[in-house]
Amino acid sequence: MMPIGDVGPEIALILASVAGLMLSAFVRHQRQWMAILPAATGITIATILCVRQLGATPTLSFSGTWALDGLTIWGRLLILGSTALVLPLIPRWLSSDRRHGEFYSLLLLSAAGTMLLAGAADLLEVAIAILLSSITGYCIAAYHRDWSISVEAGMKYFLIGGFANTLLMIGITLLYGMLGTTSYASIARMLAGGGAPSPLLILGIGLTIVGVIFKMGAAPMHMWMPDVAEGAPAPAAAFLMVVPKIGGAIALARLVVLFPVDVVDLRPSIAGLAVVTMTLGNLGALWQGDVRRLLGWSSVSQSGYAMMAIVVIGITPKALPALLMFLTGYAVGTLAAFAVVTYLRGRTNIEDYAGLAKTKPWASLVLI
């Protein structure tokens, strides 16, 4: 079955991205900000389509590659809401950029890729979704082409992403070679009988997990987050600290549930990675003198907190609501912090924030 309506929100974002790109190609530099209009329209339409899908019976469509369930729908709504909150930060920050309008199109395509990742029920779809969100993410991370720190951030993101995506593809190839399928439903049926897994199967699962946690910014694929938080345009940094983490967390939750405990128990490994991620993120944040870099390290630690909910997915019914609630709170807090950074453009040294409650009380309140 291929009901196009199941991916209506993603199609809305892609069409809005194309519309914004066409608009920005024909308007003067001073009017590039107008590309925000098709972007906002696309997000609004996608949100309406997602809301209309709430309460629908969970289904697998597109030959079992797309899961339309509560987790997918709520994840998409969270991604759309976060992307919508980033939009108002863009015009002022990129007003002097002659290619300002193209930024909105890249942002929407990256959001669409993350939404596909949240609903993926096939390993190949996971790979495609990660590639779509990653390639566009590299571009917006290095959007300040004349600033060496931004270019360095984009290059580090690209190199780590290229390595992680290569590991992901090798892992998927091994799983396909061992199981003869990439569909989650088929994999679940094949592993239902239990039995000792082969070393290649374990290796394939491990490499696939590494590829997915790259999107979350969790250890050991976390090194790009502080650099991107510091060097990317502030709206891009806000987006990349939040939106990919949502899609990655949902994809990881599906993988943890997919593999039976008596075949491959992923939970101890995920718990171990969570501990390492929380520890590295918080220790790294302690030494930072730049607010944006501090937020980047904080975002690393937040990935570890999200993974603790993923560890108990399938064990307690409260795990999924807890994960979504945590991601919602994290998104609001991080986007609010980067909104203040955008408002105080050029002031990222932590000493510059001394006395902010007196000089700019509303900005101080939002940051708190």
XYZ file of C-alpha atoms in Angstrom:
368
model
C 0.000 0.000 0.000
C 1.239 3.467 -0.892
C -1.190 6.045 0.512
C 0.455 9.395 -0.273
C -1.477 11.034 2.552
C 0.616 9.156 5.116
C 3.607 11.295 4.154
C 1.601 14.436 3.432
C 3.460 16.527 6.040
C 6.837 15.647 4.530
C 5.565 16.452 1.031
C 4.291 19.816 2.294
C 7.759 20.697 3.585
C 9.443 19.653 0.340
C 7.028 21.708 -1.784
C 7.472 24.705 0.514
C 11.237 24.298 0.216
C 11.028 24.373 -3.579
C 8.717 27.392 -3.479
C 11.087 29.258 -1.181
C 14.060 28.440 -3.398
C 12.256 29.688 -6.520
C 11.202 32.860 -4.726
C 14.701 33.616 -3.488
C 16.085 33.124 -7.002
C 13.998 35.994 -8.400
C 13.816 38.626 -5.642
C 16.384 41.259 -4.718
C 18.726 40.823 -1.792
C 16.688 43.190 0.378
C 13.607 40.980 -0.119
C 15.235 37.600 0.491
C 13.510 37.502 3.875
C 10.244 36.846 2.014
C 11.289 33.195 1.683
C 10.122 32.831 5.275
C 6.529 33.043 4.023
C 6.435 29.749 2.041
C 8.479 28.145 4.848
C 5.939 29.166 7.480
C 3.083 28.122 5.192
C 4.615 24.700 4.607
C 5.136 24.132 8.334
C 1.561 25.202 9.056
C 0.095 22.858 6.448
C 2.320 19.987 7.629
C 1.224 20.577 11.227
C -2.463 20.539 10.262
C -1.971 17.278 8.363
C -0.207 15.737 11.381
C -2.964 16.815 13.761
C -5.560 15.227 11.494
C -3.666 11.929 11.747
C -3.814 11.861 15.556
C -5.888 9.004 16.880
C -5.634 7.002 13.664
C -5.016 3.262 13.879
C -1.245 2.537 13.747
C -0.330 1.233 10.317
C 2.652 0.200 8.217
C 2.481 1.591 4.704
C 4.733 1.874 1.653
C 5.433 -1.860 1.684
C 6.115 -1.833 5.421
C 8.777 0.887 5.358
C 6.743 3.681 6.993
C 5.251 3.491 10.480
C 2.317 5.825 11.001
C 1.733 5.591 14.744
C 1.542 7.856 17.765
C 5.320 8.019 18.154
C 5.762 9.127 14.547
C 3.004 11.743 14.700
C 4.077 13.285 18.012
C 7.698 13.243 16.893
C 6.775 15.061 13.689
C 4.768 17.648 15.614
C 7.731 18.256 17.896
C 10.060 18.614 14.892
C 7.651 20.999 13.148
C 7.169 23.060 16.295
C 10.911 23.340 16.852
C 11.513 24.335 13.228
C 8.758 26.938 13.466
C 10.446 28.477 16.519
C 13.719 28.736 14.605
C 12.166 30.684 11.696
C 11.825 34.044 13.527
C 15.517 33.923 14.446
C 16.680 33.831 10.817
C 15.792 37.181 9.153
C 17.740 39.412 11.522
C 20.749 37.111 11.739
C 21.136 36.530 7.988
C 19.939 39.923 6.732
C 23.369 40.752 5.276
C 23.785 37.365 3.539
C 23.142 37.587 -0.190
C 21.895 33.977 -0.225
C 19.628 34.501 2.750
C 16.551 32.983 1.065
C 18.176 29.619 0.381
C 18.634 29.018 4.107
C 14.904 28.420 4.599
C 14.829 25.739 1.905
C 17.761 23.884 3.430
C 16.133 24.117 6.853
C 12.867 22.604 5.611
C 14.634 19.783 3.770
C 16.612 18.928 6.898
C 13.384 18.938 8.942
C 11.707 16.684 6.353
C 14.612 14.232 6.574
C 14.340 14.166 10.353
C 10.591 13.536 10.147
C 11.276 10.596 7.820
C 13.747 9.282 10.378
C 11.107 9.443 13.111
C 8.702 7.303 11.075
C 11.204 4.918 9.480
C 10.295 1.236 9.744
C 13.028 0.015 7.410
C 16.801 0.241 7.745
C 17.235 1.650 4.247
C 14.714 4.374 5.000
C 16.718 5.178 8.135
C 19.812 5.601 5.972
C 18.027 7.806 3.427
C 16.489 9.969 6.151
C 19.820 10.433 7.943
C 21.560 11.344 4.694
C 18.893 13.915 3.760
C 18.957 15.597 7.162
C 22.764 15.408 7.401
C 23.696 16.828 3.982
C 21.446 19.826 4.438
C 22.717 20.160 8.009
C 26.317 20.423 6.791
C 25.292 23.307 4.527
C 23.506 25.390 7.156
C 26.276 24.730 9.710
C 28.870 26.319 7.381
C 26.546 29.013 6.031
C 28.864 31.836 7.143
C 31.265 31.069 4.315
C 33.621 33.978 5.119
C 34.019 33.082 8.806
C 36.673 30.452 9.455
C 35.012 29.180 12.654
C 31.763 28.503 10.779
C 33.574 26.718 7.950
C 35.519 24.672 10.490
C 32.288 23.734 12.275
C 30.656 22.643 9.032
C 33.732 20.657 8.000
C 33.951 18.866 11.361
C 30.240 18.075 11.186
C 30.725 16.770 7.645
C 33.750 14.609 8.446
C 32.221 13.043 11.564
C 28.911 12.634 9.740
C 30.597 11.021 6.757
C 32.357 8.558 9.049
C 29.173 7.802 11.016
C 27.090 7.392 7.873
C 29.680 5.035 6.419
C 29.507 2.900 9.558
C 25.706 3.015 9.318
C 25.722 1.727 5.744
C 28.192 -1.043 6.597
C 26.005 -2.052 9.532
C 22.860 -2.117 7.386
C 24.693 -4.135 4.738
C 25.755 -6.717 7.329
C 22.215 -6.942 8.715
C 20.784 -7.362 5.231
C 23.368 -10.008 4.426
C 22.616 -11.962 7.605
C 18.826 -11.568 7.651
C 17.970 -11.057 3.973
C 15.705 -8.091 4.733
C 15.810 -4.496 5.961
C 12.146 -4.251 6.997
C 11.578 -3.940 10.737
C 8.520 -6.183 10.584
C 10.414 -8.928 8.751
C 13.430 -8.611 11.051
C 11.179 -8.950 14.107
C 9.611 -12.130 12.696
C 12.983 -13.663 11.869
C 14.420 -12.963 15.324
C 11.312 -14.021 17.247
C 12.581 -17.585 17.585
C 15.597 -16.499 19.637
C 18.885 -18.362 19.425
C 22.511 -17.305 19.561
C 23.296 -14.427 17.168
C 26.273 -14.578 14.838
C 29.215 -12.182 15.375
C 28.434 -10.471 12.061
C 24.869 -9.825 13.174
C 26.099 -8.256 16.427
C 28.631 -6.152 14.497
C 25.939 -4.997 12.073
C 23.651 -3.959 14.911
C 26.465 -2.106 16.670
C 27.484 -0.143 13.579
C 23.868 0.730 12.860
C 23.430 2.041 16.403
C 26.565 4.166 16.050
C 25.176 5.688 12.859
C 21.886 6.556 14.559
C 23.375 8.082 17.718
C 25.368 10.458 15.511
C 22.082 12.283 14.899
C 21.563 12.538 18.649
C 25.049 13.875 19.270
C 25.723 11.118 21.783
C 29.141 9.638 22.589
C 31.227 8.560 20.774
C 29.791 10.633 17.878
C 29.356 13.835 19.864
C 32.464 15.826 18.886
C 30.688 17.972 16.305
C 28.100 19.485 18.647
C 30.200 22.071 20.554
C 31.861 23.282 17.334
C 28.572 23.596 15.475
C 26.951 25.348 18.438
C 29.776 27.891 18.426
C 30.460 28.335 14.721
C 27.200 27.833 12.849
C 24.804 30.752 12.376
C 22.842 30.981 15.626
C 19.521 29.903 14.011
C 21.290 26.934 12.386
C 22.945 26.021 15.682
C 19.578 26.164 17.455
C 18.052 23.880 14.821
C 20.945 21.404 14.774
C 21.112 21.132 18.557
C 17.426 20.195 18.757
C 15.752 18.758 15.660
C 18.180 15.955 14.658
C 18.216 14.794 18.281
C 14.438 14.277 18.193
C 14.549 12.107 15.074
C 17.603 10.196 16.284
C 16.054 9.459 19.680
C 12.869 8.087 18.109
C 14.831 5.978 15.612
C 16.997 4.580 18.412
C 13.891 3.760 20.467
C 12.482 1.731 17.562
C 15.757 -0.183 17.180
C 15.932 -1.030 20.887
C 12.440 -2.525 20.764
C 13.123 -4.308 17.459
C 15.838 -6.682 18.679
C 14.658 -9.270 21.284
C 16.488 -9.427 24.594
C 17.215 -13.148 24.169
C 18.930 -12.477 20.828
C 20.745 -9.160 21.305
C 20.079 -7.113 24.432
C 20.884 -3.552 23.423
C 19.783 -1.993 26.697
C 23.039 -2.407 28.709
C 25.030 -0.949 25.805
C 22.660 2.000 25.437
C 22.781 2.572 29.200
C 26.582 2.551 29.108
C 26.635 5.057 26.254
C 24.156 7.202 28.186
C 26.458 7.309 31.218
C 29.472 8.225 29.081
C 27.475 10.857 27.183
C 26.095 12.517 30.316
C 29.514 12.539 31.973
C 31.420 13.931 28.980
C 28.761 16.526 28.216
C 28.579 17.928 31.719
C 32.326 17.871 32.343
C 32.946 19.521 28.984
C 30.453 22.274 29.753
C 32.197 23.168 33.033
C 35.274 24.564 31.279
C 33.587 26.701 28.643
C 33.908 30.471 28.522
C 31.715 30.822 25.443
C 27.958 30.600 25.959
C 27.290 28.927 22.612
C 29.971 26.309 23.162
C 28.613 25.707 26.659
C 25.174 25.107 25.157
C 26.733 22.655 22.711
C 28.293 20.589 25.485
C 25.038 20.795 27.418
C 23.264 19.394 24.374
C 25.637 16.416 24.443
C 24.691 15.650 28.036
C 20.996 15.982 27.203
C 21.389 13.151 24.687
C 22.438 10.918 27.568
C 19.315 11.849 29.530
C 17.135 10.982 26.531
C 18.899 7.635 26.172
C 17.976 6.716 29.754
C 14.318 6.777 28.747
C 15.156 4.725 25.653
C 16.828 2.070 27.837
C 13.468 1.184 29.414
C 11.397 1.353 26.225
C 9.158 -1.711 26.188
C 9.714 -2.364 29.903
C 7.453 0.347 31.248
C 4.578 2.066 29.386
C 5.734 5.401 30.787
C 9.008 5.319 28.850
C 7.712 6.731 25.561
C 5.676 9.566 27.134
C 8.688 10.376 29.293
C 10.958 10.498 26.243
C 8.589 12.797 24.335
C 8.067 15.048 27.357
C 11.803 15.308 27.918
C 12.459 16.130 24.258
C 9.742 18.798 24.391
C 11.237 20.464 27.446
C 14.729 20.218 25.991
C 13.606 21.756 22.695
C 11.886 24.707 24.363
C 14.807 25.383 26.696
C 17.527 25.135 24.061
C 15.647 27.195 21.475
C 14.954 29.854 24.113
C 18.663 30.028 24.986
C 19.668 30.410 21.348
C 16.949 33.035 20.883
C 18.736 35.112 23.525
C 22.078 34.507 21.795
C 20.515 35.716 18.543
C 19.050 38.769 20.267
C 22.446 39.617 21.793
C 24.306 39.088 18.527
C 28.060 39.264 18.928
C 27.985 38.664 22.683
C 28.846 35.042 23.397
C 31.612 35.410 25.973
C 30.183 34.330 29.290
C 31.551 37.454 31.020
C 29.413 39.595 28.705
C 26.306 38.184 30.366
C 27.174 39.651 33.765
C 24.486 42.152 34.785
C 22.139 41.044 32.025
C 19.208 41.029 34.466
C 19.609 44.814 34.858
C 20.387 45.805 31.292
C 18.045 43.422 29.465
C 15.695 41.848 32.023
C 13.421 40.109 29.514
C 16.357 38.444 27.749
C 17.694 37.394 31.137
C 14.335 35.902 32.095
C 14.121 33.912 28.850
C 17.656 32.631 29.300
C 16.885 31.517 32.853
